[in-house]
Amino acid sequence: MRIGFAVPVAGSWATPANMVRVAQRAEALGYHEVWTFQRLLYPRGHSMGAPYRSVHDPMVTLAYLAGVTSRVRLGVAVLNMPFFSPPLLAKQLSSLQAVSGGRLDAGLGLGWLPEEFAASGVSFERRGRRGEEFLHVLRRLWSEEVVEHKGEFYELPPVHQDPKPAPPPPILLGGSAEVALRRAGRLADGWISSSREDLDRIGEKISVVKEAARAAGRDPEALRFVTRGVTRVRPSGAAGRAPMTGSFEEIRQDVAMLEAGGVTDVFHDLNFDPEVGSPDADPEESMRRAEAALEALVP
């Protein structure tokens, strides 16, 4: 199993200096990946939680970290396709793949917050069909000399887009509904679980993705299964403890449980701990806790 760590992107601890500290320390300790996530807007009065209130752009963050690291892979889980055009995102991901030296893992999703769709001028309806067409156009832009496309959602006149990414970054799809899981199995290089995933039952989701891959004539064992480990360090022995919440030893046991369930990659994400990733959290204490976790959970 490959182990990663999320850099500070949410809340008061998400400063440029702290992003660099976490990414460079993760690289030095042998973590395989560092990760970010996207939150475009926070609707007034919404109940989604403090960690979503103040979030940096993931693409800019990864481009910044590409210049101060050399080995660790750089991931985003996930970019919501409807908020981009296919040529724009194809260009941005291609450039990020180039400046990082081929270290990018591109997680893509459909989005779920209606207010973000409204602000982006995109319909919330039929977003699954939109996402499939988006992915088709993006991959053509990365592989074909001239691309011409006229579909339900997107239209391109005959165009070039260069330079091509070499190699193209892996595309990992998010989503928890069965249709999204099957889409990942049919079309993607792997699947990424959400921050709200029931990790006790993640093996069931992985089985659906693999079944869809087999039905599409693909090798299910070649896929990656990436889990965002919403990691909350707490005293051990709590009754009804959720996976990835507890002592460092308990969290390590949870990682082993995920591996047994078919997960290929897990990354520890402290951004979703309100004691760390909130705008009101003490940033120095958040960093102290993150650095302790980096050392204790090292691969």
PDB file of C-alpha atoms in Angstrom:
ATOM      1  CA  MET A   1       0.000   0.000   0.000  1.00  0.00           C
ATOM      2  CA  ARG A   2       1.131   3.530  -0.818  1.00  0.00           C
ATOM      3  CA  ILE A   3       0.775   6.064   2.006  1.00  0.00           C
ATOM      4  CA  GLY A   4       0.307   9.781   1.475  1.00  0.00           C
ATOM      5  CA  PHE A   5      -0.391  12.926   3.470  1.00  0.00           C
ATOM      6  CA  ALA A   6      -2.599  15.934   2.725  1.00  0.00           C
ATOM      7  CA  VAL A   7      -0.969  19.361   2.737  1.00  0.00           C
ATOM      8  CA  PRO A   8      -2.619  22.289   4.559  1.00  0.00           C
ATOM      9  CA  VAL A   9      -5.251  23.734   2.221  1.00  0.00           C
ATOM     10  CA  ALA A  10      -8.174  24.455   4.579  1.00  0.00           C
ATOM     11  CA  GLY A  11      -8.419  26.791   7.531  1.00  0.00           C
ATOM     12  CA  SER A  12      -5.965  28.941   9.439  1.00  0.00           C
ATOM     13  CA  TRP A  13      -2.978  26.576   9.125  1.00  0.00           C
ATOM     14  CA  ALA A  14      -3.128  26.645   5.302  1.00  0.00           C
ATOM     15  CA  THR A  15      -0.307  29.146   4.757  1.00  0.00           C
ATOM     16  CA  PRO A  16       2.316  28.911   1.985  1.00  0.00           C
ATOM     17  CA  ALA A  17       5.034  28.274   4.553  1.00  0.00           C
ATOM     18  CA  ASN A  18       3.082  25.432   6.165  1.00  0.00           C
ATOM     19  CA  MET A  19       2.269  23.900   2.775  1.00  0.00           C
ATOM     20  CA  VAL A  20       5.993  23.729   2.041  1.00  0.00           C
ATOM     21  CA  ARG A  21       6.852  22.396   5.517  1.00  0.00           C
ATOM     22  CA  VAL A  22       4.380  19.530   5.262  1.00  0.00           C
ATOM     23  CA  ALA A  23       5.197  18.623   1.643  1.00  0.00           C
ATOM     24  CA  GLN A  24       8.947  18.658   2.161  1.00  0.00           C
ATOM     25  CA  ARG A  25       8.727  16.738   5.429  1.00  0.00           C
ATOM     26  CA  ALA A  26       6.445  14.142   3.846  1.00  0.00           C
ATOM     27  CA  GLU A  27       8.923  13.723   0.995  1.00  0.00           C
ATOM     28  CA  ALA A  28      11.880  13.395   3.377  1.00  0.00           C
ATOM     29  CA  LEU A  29      10.064  10.768   5.469  1.00  0.00           C
ATOM     30  CA  GLY A  30       9.219   8.622   2.441  1.00  0.00           C
ATOM     31  CA  TYR A  31       5.529   9.327   1.937  1.00  0.00           C
ATOM     32  CA  HIS A  32       4.498   8.427  -1.605  1.00  0.00           C
ATOM     33  CA  GLU A  33       2.016  11.255  -2.268  1.00  0.00           C
ATOM     34  CA  VAL A  34       0.782  14.619  -1.020  1.00  0.00           C
ATOM     35  CA  TRP A  35      -2.814  15.637  -1.709  1.00  0.00           C
ATOM     36  CA  THR A  36      -5.154  18.612  -2.006  1.00  0.00           C
ATOM     37  CA  PHE A  37      -8.899  19.077  -2.552  1.00  0.00           C
ATOM     38  CA  GLN A  38     -11.249  21.610  -4.155  1.00  0.00           C
ATOM     39  CA  ARG A  39     -13.998  23.725  -2.613  1.00  0.00           C
ATOM     40  CA  LEU A  40     -15.030  26.555  -4.902  1.00  0.00           C
ATOM     41  CA  LEU A  41     -17.636  28.279  -2.703  1.00  0.00           C
ATOM     42  CA  TYR A  42     -19.216  28.043   0.747  1.00  0.00           C
ATOM     43  CA  PRO A  43     -22.906  29.011   0.741  1.00  0.00           C
ATOM     44  CA  ARG A  44     -23.936  31.322   3.552  1.00  0.00           C
ATOM     45  CA  GLY A  45     -25.387  29.385   6.461  1.00  0.00           C
ATOM     46  CA  HIS A  46     -24.508  25.957   5.017  1.00  0.00           C
ATOM     47  CA  SER A  47     -24.008  23.044   7.416  1.00  0.00           C
ATOM     48  CA  MET A  48     -21.136  21.303   5.607  1.00  0.00           C
ATOM     49  CA  GLY A  49     -18.670  22.236   8.343  1.00  0.00           C
ATOM     50  CA  ALA A  50     -15.840  24.608   9.203  1.00  0.00           C
ATOM     51  CA  PRO A  51     -13.075  22.824   7.207  1.00  0.00           C
ATOM     52  CA  TYR A  52     -14.868  23.793   3.974  1.00  0.00           C
ATOM     53  CA  ARG A  53     -15.137  27.475   4.878  1.00  0.00           C
ATOM     54  CA  SER A  54     -11.691  28.647   3.687  1.00  0.00           C
ATOM     55  CA  VAL A  55      -9.934  26.489   1.060  1.00  0.00           C
ATOM     56  CA  HIS A  56      -7.060  27.314  -1.300  1.00  0.00           C
ATOM     57  CA  ASP A  57      -7.180  26.431  -4.987  1.00  0.00           C
ATOM     58  CA  PRO A  58      -5.660  22.950  -5.375  1.00  0.00           C
ATOM     59  CA  MET A  59      -4.036  23.485  -8.788  1.00  0.00           C
ATOM     60  CA  VAL A  60      -2.167  26.606  -7.720  1.00  0.00           C
ATOM     61  CA  THR A  61      -1.103  24.867  -4.510  1.00  0.00           C
ATOM     62  CA  LEU A  62       0.263  21.835  -6.373  1.00  0.00           C
ATOM     63  CA  ALA A  63       2.103  23.999  -8.904  1.00  0.00           C
ATOM     64  CA  TYR A  64       3.724  25.847  -6.001  1.00  0.00           C
ATOM     65  CA  LEU A  65       4.716  22.592  -4.294  1.00  0.00           C
ATOM     66  CA  ALA A  66       6.054  21.108  -7.536  1.00  0.00           C
ATOM     67  CA  GLY A  67       8.842  23.679  -7.379  1.00  0.00           C
ATOM     68  CA  VAL A  68       9.914  22.850  -3.822  1.00  0.00           C
ATOM     69  CA  THR A  69       9.780  19.025  -4.013  1.00  0.00           C
ATOM     70  CA  SER A  70      11.427  16.512  -6.321  1.00  0.00           C
ATOM     71  CA  ARG A  71      10.145  12.981  -5.630  1.00  0.00           C
ATOM     72  CA  VAL A  72       6.782  12.899  -3.857  1.00  0.00           C
ATOM     73  CA  ARG A  73       3.736  12.579  -6.111  1.00  0.00           C
ATOM     74  CA  LEU A  74       1.229  15.447  -6.219  1.00  0.00           C
ATOM     75  CA  GLY A  75      -2.485  14.674  -6.122  1.00  0.00           C
ATOM     76  CA  VAL A  76      -5.839  16.427  -6.145  1.00  0.00           C
ATOM     77  CA  ALA A  77      -8.951  14.671  -4.883  1.00  0.00           C
ATOM     78  CA  VAL A  78     -10.944  15.950  -6.661  1.00  0.00           C
ATOM     79  CA  LEU A  79     -11.383  18.665  -9.305  1.00  0.00           C
ATOM     80  CA  ASN A  80     -15.029  19.034 -10.320  1.00  0.00           C
ATOM     81  CA  MET A  81     -15.178  18.820 -14.110  1.00  0.00           C
ATOM     82  CA  PRO A  82     -18.343  20.903 -14.654  1.00  0.00           C
ATOM     83  CA  PHE A  83     -16.586  24.021 -13.327  1.00  0.00           C
ATOM     84  CA  PHE A  84     -13.999  23.876 -16.149  1.00  0.00           C
ATOM     85  CA  SER A  85     -14.066  23.541 -19.920  1.00  0.00           C
ATOM     86  CA  PRO A  86     -12.268  20.433 -21.213  1.00  0.00           C
ATOM     87  CA  PRO A  87      -9.557  22.435 -23.070  1.00  0.00           C
ATOM     88  CA  LEU A  88      -8.847  24.618 -20.035  1.00  0.00           C
ATOM     89  CA  LEU A  89      -8.450  21.714 -17.636  1.00  0.00           C
ATOM     90  CA  ALA A  90      -6.514  19.658 -20.208  1.00  0.00           C
ATOM     91  CA  LYS A  91      -4.065  22.544 -20.571  1.00  0.00           C
ATOM     92  CA  GLN A  92      -3.711  23.133 -16.840  1.00  0.00           C
ATOM     93  CA  LEU A  93      -3.163  19.464 -16.003  1.00  0.00           C
ATOM     94  CA  SER A  94      -0.709  19.059 -18.875  1.00  0.00           C
ATOM     95  CA  SER A  95       1.323  22.026 -17.675  1.00  0.00           C
ATOM     96  CA  LEU A  96       1.257  20.804 -14.073  1.00  0.00           C
ATOM     97  CA  GLN A  97       2.428  17.385 -15.228  1.00  0.00           C
ATOM     98  CA  ALA A  98       5.323  19.097 -17.036  1.00  0.00           C
ATOM     99  CA  VAL A  99       6.466  21.384 -14.214  1.00  0.00           C
ATOM    100  CA  SER A 100       6.244  18.534 -11.684  1.00  0.00           C
ATOM    101  CA  GLY A 101       8.328  16.168 -13.793  1.00  0.00           C
ATOM    102  CA  GLY A 102       5.472  13.709 -14.314  1.00  0.00           C
ATOM    103  CA  ARG A 103       4.366  13.423 -10.680  1.00  0.00           C
ATOM    104  CA  LEU A 104       0.692  14.375 -10.999  1.00  0.00           C
ATOM    105  CA  ASP A 105      -2.318  12.256  -9.964  1.00  0.00           C
ATOM    106  CA  ALA A 106      -5.496  13.883 -11.304  1.00  0.00           C
ATOM    107  CA  GLY A 107      -8.647  13.114  -9.369  1.00  0.00           C
ATOM    108  CA  LEU A 108     -11.802  14.277 -11.147  1.00  0.00           C
ATOM    109  CA  GLY A 109     -15.391  14.443  -9.973  1.00  0.00           C
ATOM    110  CA  LEU A 110     -18.803  15.829 -10.838  1.00  0.00           C
ATOM    111  CA  GLY A 111     -19.494  18.096  -7.865  1.00  0.00           C
ATOM    112  CA  TRP A 112     -22.481  17.991  -5.517  1.00  0.00           C
ATOM    113  CA  LEU A 113     -23.142  21.540  -4.321  1.00  0.00           C
ATOM    114  CA  PRO A 114     -25.906  23.260  -6.340  1.00  0.00           C
ATOM    115  CA  GLU A 115     -24.654  26.748  -5.474  1.00  0.00           C
ATOM    116  CA  GLU A 116     -21.292  26.043  -7.126  1.00  0.00           C
ATOM    117  CA  PHE A 117     -23.058  24.951 -10.305  1.00  0.00           C
ATOM    118  CA  ALA A 118     -25.213  28.088 -10.295  1.00  0.00           C
ATOM    119  CA  ALA A 119     -22.189  30.329  -9.816  1.00  0.00           C
ATOM    120  CA  SER A 120     -20.349  28.512 -12.627  1.00  0.00           C
ATOM    121  CA  GLY A 121     -23.254  28.867 -15.053  1.00  0.00           C
ATOM    122  CA  VAL A 122     -23.640  25.099 -15.443  1.00  0.00           C
ATOM    123  CA  SER A 123     -26.752  22.969 -15.053  1.00  0.00           C
ATOM    124  CA  PHE A 124     -26.819  20.594 -12.096  1.00  0.00           C
ATOM    125  CA  GLU A 125     -28.838  18.128 -14.172  1.00  0.00           C
ATOM    126  CA  ARG A 126     -27.252  15.371 -16.296  1.00  0.00           C
ATOM    127  CA  ARG A 127     -23.874  15.980 -14.715  1.00  0.00           C
ATOM    128  CA  GLY A 128     -22.947  12.309 -15.096  1.00  0.00           C
ATOM    129  CA  ARG A 129     -23.377  12.440 -18.875  1.00  0.00           C
ATOM    130  CA  ARG A 130     -21.544  15.760 -18.929  1.00  0.00           C
ATOM    131  CA  GLY A 131     -18.633  14.239 -17.009  1.00  0.00           C
ATOM    132  CA  GLU A 132     -18.296  11.306 -19.404  1.00  0.00           C
ATOM    133  CA  GLU A 133     -18.207  13.608 -22.416  1.00  0.00           C
ATOM    134  CA  PHE A 134     -15.746  15.905 -20.634  1.00  0.00           C
ATOM    135  CA  LEU A 135     -13.381  13.011 -19.958  1.00  0.00           C
ATOM    136  CA  HIS A 136     -13.616  11.834 -23.575  1.00  0.00           C
ATOM    137  CA  VAL A 137     -12.685  15.285 -24.914  1.00  0.00           C
ATOM    138  CA  LEU A 138      -9.896  15.784 -22.378  1.00  0.00           C
ATOM    139  CA  ARG A 139      -8.206  12.520 -23.311  1.00  0.00           C
ATOM    140  CA  ARG A 140      -8.490  13.285 -27.028  1.00  0.00           C
ATOM    141  CA  LEU A 141      -6.802  16.644 -26.447  1.00  0.00           C
ATOM    142  CA  TRP A 142      -3.947  14.802 -24.744  1.00  0.00           C
ATOM    143  CA  SER A 143      -3.507  12.200 -27.480  1.00  0.00           C
ATOM    144  CA  GLU A 144      -4.647  13.458 -30.900  1.00  0.00           C
ATOM    145  CA  GLU A 145      -2.905  15.938 -33.184  1.00  0.00           C
ATOM    146  CA  VAL A 146      -6.172  17.582 -34.279  1.00  0.00           C
ATOM    147  CA  VAL A 147      -9.360  17.346 -32.235  1.00  0.00           C
ATOM    148  CA  GLU A 148     -12.817  18.136 -33.552  1.00  0.00           C
ATOM    149  CA  HIS A 149     -15.851  17.438 -31.386  1.00  0.00           C
ATOM    150  CA  LYS A 150     -19.558  18.232 -31.389  1.00  0.00           C
ATOM    151  CA  GLY A 151     -21.421  16.638 -28.509  1.00  0.00           C
ATOM    152  CA  GLU A 152     -24.314  17.218 -26.169  1.00  0.00           C
ATOM    153  CA  PHE A 153     -22.365  19.527 -23.854  1.00  0.00           C
ATOM    154  CA  TYR A 154     -19.135  20.562 -25.591  1.00  0.00           C
ATOM    155  CA  GLU A 155     -18.110  21.628 -29.079  1.00  0.00           C
ATOM    156  CA  LEU A 156     -14.610  22.083 -30.485  1.00  0.00           C
ATOM    157  CA  PRO A 157     -13.769  23.222 -34.008  1.00  0.00           C
ATOM    158  CA  PRO A 158     -10.694  21.464 -35.478  1.00  0.00           C
ATOM    159  CA  VAL A 159      -7.949  22.463 -33.025  1.00  0.00           C
ATOM    160  CA  HIS A 160      -4.441  21.651 -31.864  1.00  0.00           C
ATOM    161  CA  GLN A 161      -3.525  21.667 -28.181  1.00  0.00           C
ATOM    162  CA  ASP A 162       0.142  21.328 -27.352  1.00  0.00           C
ATOM    163  CA  PRO A 163       2.302  20.400 -25.620  1.00  0.00           C
ATOM    164  CA  LYS A 164       0.875  16.998 -24.776  1.00  0.00           C
ATOM    165  CA  PRO A 165       1.488  15.635 -21.271  1.00  0.00           C
ATOM    166  CA  ALA A 166       4.204  13.004 -21.293  1.00  0.00           C
ATOM    167  CA  PRO A 167       3.035  10.738 -19.859  1.00  0.00           C
ATOM    168  CA  PRO A 168      -0.613  11.696 -19.375  1.00  0.00           C
ATOM    169  CA  PRO A 169      -1.375  11.827 -15.644  1.00  0.00           C
ATOM    170  CA  PRO A 170      -3.504   9.027 -14.217  1.00  0.00           C
ATOM    171  CA  ILE A 171      -7.189   9.940 -14.079  1.00  0.00           C
ATOM    172  CA  LEU A 172      -8.909   8.846 -10.873  1.00  0.00           C
ATOM    173  CA  LEU A 173     -12.670   9.369 -10.600  1.00  0.00           C
ATOM    174  CA  GLY A 174     -14.581  10.153  -7.430  1.00  0.00           C
ATOM    175  CA  GLY A 175     -18.207   9.489  -6.511  1.00  0.00           C
ATOM    176  CA  SER A 176     -20.046   7.131  -4.166  1.00  0.00           C
ATOM    177  CA  ALA A 177     -23.236   6.225  -6.009  1.00  0.00           C
ATOM    178  CA  GLU A 178     -23.246   2.921  -7.872  1.00  0.00           C
ATOM    179  CA  VAL A 179     -23.401   4.664 -11.254  1.00  0.00           C
ATOM    180  CA  ALA A 180     -20.297   6.677 -10.345  1.00  0.00           C
ATOM    181  CA  LEU A 181     -18.451   3.578  -9.164  1.00  0.00           C
ATOM    182  CA  ARG A 182     -19.262   1.784 -12.410  1.00  0.00           C
ATOM    183  CA  ARG A 183     -18.147   4.818 -14.393  1.00  0.00           C
ATOM    184  CA  ALA A 184     -14.774   4.689 -12.644  1.00  0.00           C
ATOM    185  CA  GLY A 185     -14.426   1.012 -13.476  1.00  0.00           C
ATOM    186  CA  ARG A 186     -15.283   1.580 -17.152  1.00  0.00           C
ATOM    187  CA  LEU A 187     -13.320   4.742 -17.821  1.00  0.00           C
ATOM    188  CA  ALA A 188     -10.705   5.657 -15.233  1.00  0.00           C
ATOM    189  CA  ASP A 189      -7.327   4.576 -13.924  1.00  0.00           C
ATOM    190  CA  GLY A 190      -8.838   4.224 -10.472  1.00  0.00           C
ATOM    191  CA  TRP A 191     -11.330   5.478  -7.899  1.00  0.00           C
ATOM    192  CA  ILE A 192     -11.036   7.981  -5.032  1.00  0.00           C
ATOM    193  CA  SER A 193     -13.291   7.777  -1.993  1.00  0.00           C
ATOM    194  CA  SER A 194     -14.890  10.907  -0.535  1.00  0.00           C
ATOM    195  CA  SER A 195     -14.318  12.508   2.855  1.00  0.00           C
ATOM    196  CA  ARG A 196     -17.676  11.080   3.981  1.00  0.00           C
ATOM    197  CA  GLU A 197     -17.065   7.486   2.917  1.00  0.00           C
ATOM    198  CA  ASP A 198     -17.976   4.670   5.314  1.00  0.00           C
ATOM    199  CA  LEU A 199     -14.530   3.105   5.546  1.00  0.00           C
ATOM    200  CA  ASP A 200     -15.879   0.002   7.274  1.00  0.00           C
ATOM    201  CA  ARG A 201     -17.631  -0.900   4.002  1.00  0.00           C
ATOM    202  CA  ILE A 202     -15.163   0.388   1.432  1.00  0.00           C
ATOM    203  CA  GLY A 203     -14.483  -3.119   0.148  1.00  0.00           C
ATOM    204  CA  GLU A 204     -18.057  -3.216  -1.196  1.00  0.00           C
ATOM    205  CA  LYS A 205     -17.439  -0.071  -3.268  1.00  0.00           C
ATOM    206  CA  ILE A 206     -14.157  -1.443  -4.596  1.00  0.00           C
ATOM    207  CA  SER A 207     -15.912  -4.638  -5.672  1.00  0.00           C
ATOM    208  CA  VAL A 208     -18.429  -2.635  -7.730  1.00  0.00           C
ATOM    209  CA  VAL A 209     -15.619  -0.730  -9.482  1.00  0.00           C
ATOM    210  CA  LYS A 210     -13.757  -3.949 -10.258  1.00  0.00           C
ATOM    211  CA  GLU A 211     -16.890  -5.662 -11.546  1.00  0.00           C
ATOM    212  CA  ALA A 212     -17.526  -2.759 -13.925  1.00  0.00           C
ATOM    213  CA  ALA A 213     -13.939  -2.904 -15.140  1.00  0.00           C
ATOM    214  CA  ARG A 214     -14.236  -6.618 -15.905  1.00  0.00           C
ATOM    215  CA  ALA A 215     -17.498  -6.078 -17.764  1.00  0.00           C
ATOM    216  CA  ALA A 216     -15.765  -3.421 -19.876  1.00  0.00           C
ATOM    217  CA  GLY A 217     -12.931  -5.819 -20.762  1.00  0.00           C
ATOM    218  CA  ARG A 218     -10.415  -4.058 -18.521  1.00  0.00           C
ATOM    219  CA  ASP A 219      -8.027  -5.490 -15.933  1.00  0.00           C
ATOM    220  CA  PRO A 220      -9.486  -4.630 -12.505  1.00  0.00           C
ATOM    221  CA  GLU A 221      -6.189  -5.400 -10.802  1.00  0.00           C
ATOM    222  CA  ALA A 222      -4.512  -2.580 -12.742  1.00  0.00           C
ATOM    223  CA  LEU A 223      -6.747   0.042 -11.081  1.00  0.00           C
ATOM    224  CA  ARG A 224      -5.808   2.193  -8.120  1.00  0.00           C
ATOM    225  CA  PHE A 225      -8.142   2.606  -5.162  1.00  0.00           C
ATOM    226  CA  VAL A 226      -7.329   5.772  -3.230  1.00  0.00           C
ATOM    227  CA  THR A 227      -8.844   6.518   0.173  1.00  0.00           C
ATOM    228  CA  ARG A 228      -8.902   9.914   1.812  1.00  0.00           C
ATOM    229  CA  GLY A 229      -8.256   8.991   5.422  1.00  0.00           C
ATOM    230  CA  VAL A 230     -10.008  11.730   7.384  1.00  0.00           C
ATOM    231  CA  THR A 231      -7.519  11.420  10.221  1.00  0.00           C
ATOM    232  CA  ARG A 232      -8.432  12.702  13.678  1.00  0.00           C
ATOM    233  CA  VAL A 233      -5.880  11.962  16.395  1.00  0.00           C
ATOM    234  CA  ARG A 234      -7.679  11.381  19.693  1.00  0.00           C
ATOM    235  CA  PRO A 235      -7.211   9.387  22.914  1.00  0.00           C
ATOM    236  CA  SER A 236      -7.337   5.631  22.416  1.00  0.00           C
ATOM    237  CA  GLY A 237     -10.140   3.296  23.399  1.00  0.00           C
ATOM    238  CA  ALA A 238     -13.123   5.495  22.560  1.00  0.00           C
ATOM    239  CA  ALA A 239     -16.428   3.621  22.386  1.00  0.00           C
ATOM    240  CA  GLY A 240     -17.811   3.394  18.850  1.00  0.00           C
ATOM    241  CA  ARG A 241     -14.573   4.712  17.377  1.00  0.00           C
ATOM    242  CA  ALA A 242     -14.779   5.527  13.657  1.00  0.00           C
ATOM    243  CA  PRO A 243     -11.949   4.345  11.389  1.00  0.00           C
ATOM    244  CA  MET A 244      -8.999   6.786  11.210  1.00  0.00           C
ATOM    245  CA  THR A 245     -10.028   8.410  14.502  1.00  0.00           C
ATOM    246  CA  GLY A 246      -8.079   7.507  17.625  1.00  0.00           C
ATOM    247  CA  SER A 247      -4.514   6.958  18.734  1.00  0.00           C
ATOM    248  CA  PHE A 248      -1.672   6.585  16.277  1.00  0.00           C
ATOM    249  CA  GLU A 249      -1.620   2.846  16.870  1.00  0.00           C
ATOM    250  CA  GLU A 250      -5.361   2.548  16.258  1.00  0.00           C
ATOM    251  CA  ILE A 251      -5.031   4.596  13.058  1.00  0.00           C
ATOM    252  CA  ARG A 252      -2.223   2.322  11.869  1.00  0.00           C
ATOM    253  CA  GLN A 253      -4.512  -0.655  12.452  1.00  0.00           C
ATOM    254  CA  ASP A 254      -7.183   1.080  10.395  1.00  0.00           C
ATOM    255  CA  VAL A 255      -4.723   1.532   7.522  1.00  0.00           C
ATOM    256  CA  ALA A 256      -4.020  -2.207   7.622  1.00  0.00           C
ATOM    257  CA  MET A 257      -7.784  -2.845   7.536  1.00  0.00           C
ATOM    258  CA  LEU A 258      -8.113  -0.663   4.437  1.00  0.00           C
ATOM    259  CA  GLU A 259      -5.293  -2.513   2.713  1.00  0.00           C
ATOM    260  CA  ALA A 260      -7.002  -5.828   3.438  1.00  0.00           C
ATOM    261  CA  GLY A 261     -10.162  -4.405   1.871  1.00  0.00           C
ATOM    262  CA  GLY A 262      -8.434  -3.685  -1.433  1.00  0.00           C
ATOM    263  CA  VAL A 263      -7.289  -0.081  -0.983  1.00  0.00           C
ATOM    264  CA  THR A 264      -4.035   0.589  -2.861  1.00  0.00           C
ATOM    265  CA  ASP A 265      -3.383   4.154  -1.629  1.00  0.00           C
ATOM    266  CA  VAL A 266      -4.429   5.944   1.550  1.00  0.00           C
ATOM    267  CA  PHE A 267      -3.570   9.470   2.551  1.00  0.00           C
ATOM    268  CA  HIS A 268      -3.923  11.022   5.974  1.00  0.00           C
ATOM    269  CA  ASP A 269      -5.946  14.234   5.734  1.00  0.00           C
ATOM    270  CA  LEU A 270      -6.009  16.474   8.795  1.00  0.00           C
ATOM    271  CA  ASN A 271      -7.790  19.275   6.921  1.00  0.00           C
ATOM    272  CA  PHE A 272     -11.154  17.694   7.789  1.00  0.00           C
ATOM    273  CA  ASP A 273     -10.445  17.616  11.520  1.00  0.00           C
ATOM    274  CA  PRO A 274     -12.202  20.761  12.812  1.00  0.00           C
ATOM    275  CA  GLU A 275      -9.516  21.040  15.494  1.00  0.00           C
ATOM    276  CA  VAL A 276      -6.945  21.463  12.689  1.00  0.00           C
ATOM    277  CA  GLY A 277      -8.587  22.631   9.446  1.00  0.00           C
ATOM    278  CA  SER A 278     -10.972  25.249  10.821  1.00  0.00           C
ATOM    279  CA  PRO A 279     -10.484  28.997  10.215  1.00  0.00           C
ATOM    280  CA  ASP A 280     -10.693  29.393  14.006  1.00  0.00           C
ATOM    281  CA  ALA A 281      -8.078  26.759  14.897  1.00  0.00           C
ATOM    282  CA  ASP A 282      -4.710  27.806  16.311  1.00  0.00           C
ATOM    283  CA  PRO A 283      -2.380  27.441  13.298  1.00  0.00           C
ATOM    284  CA  GLU A 284       0.698  26.750  15.430  1.00  0.00           C
ATOM    285  CA  GLU A 285      -1.090  23.968  17.298  1.00  0.00           C
ATOM    286  CA  SER A 286      -2.406  22.573  14.014  1.00  0.00           C
ATOM    287  CA  MET A 287       1.118  22.373  12.634  1.00  0.00           C
ATOM    288  CA  ARG A 288       2.413  20.779  15.828  1.00  0.00           C
ATOM    289  CA  ARG A 289      -0.221  18.083  15.536  1.00  0.00           C
ATOM    290  CA  ALA A 290       0.434  17.595  11.812  1.00  0.00           C
ATOM    291  CA  GLU A 291       4.172  17.187  12.317  1.00  0.00           C
ATOM    292  CA  ALA A 292       3.571  14.676  15.116  1.00  0.00           C
ATOM    293  CA  ALA A 293       1.254  12.721  12.793  1.00  0.00           C
ATOM    294  CA  LEU A 294       3.779  12.822   9.940  1.00  0.00           C
ATOM    295  CA  GLU A 295       6.381  11.199  12.209  1.00  0.00           C
ATOM    296  CA  ALA A 296       4.052   8.681  13.876  1.00  0.00           C
ATOM    297  CA  LEU A 297       2.281   7.476  10.723  1.00  0.00           C
ATOM    298  CA  VAL A 298       5.326   7.308   8.474  1.00  0.00           C
ATOM    299  CA  PRO A 299       5.175   4.473   5.896  1.00  0.00           C
TER     300      PRO A 299
END
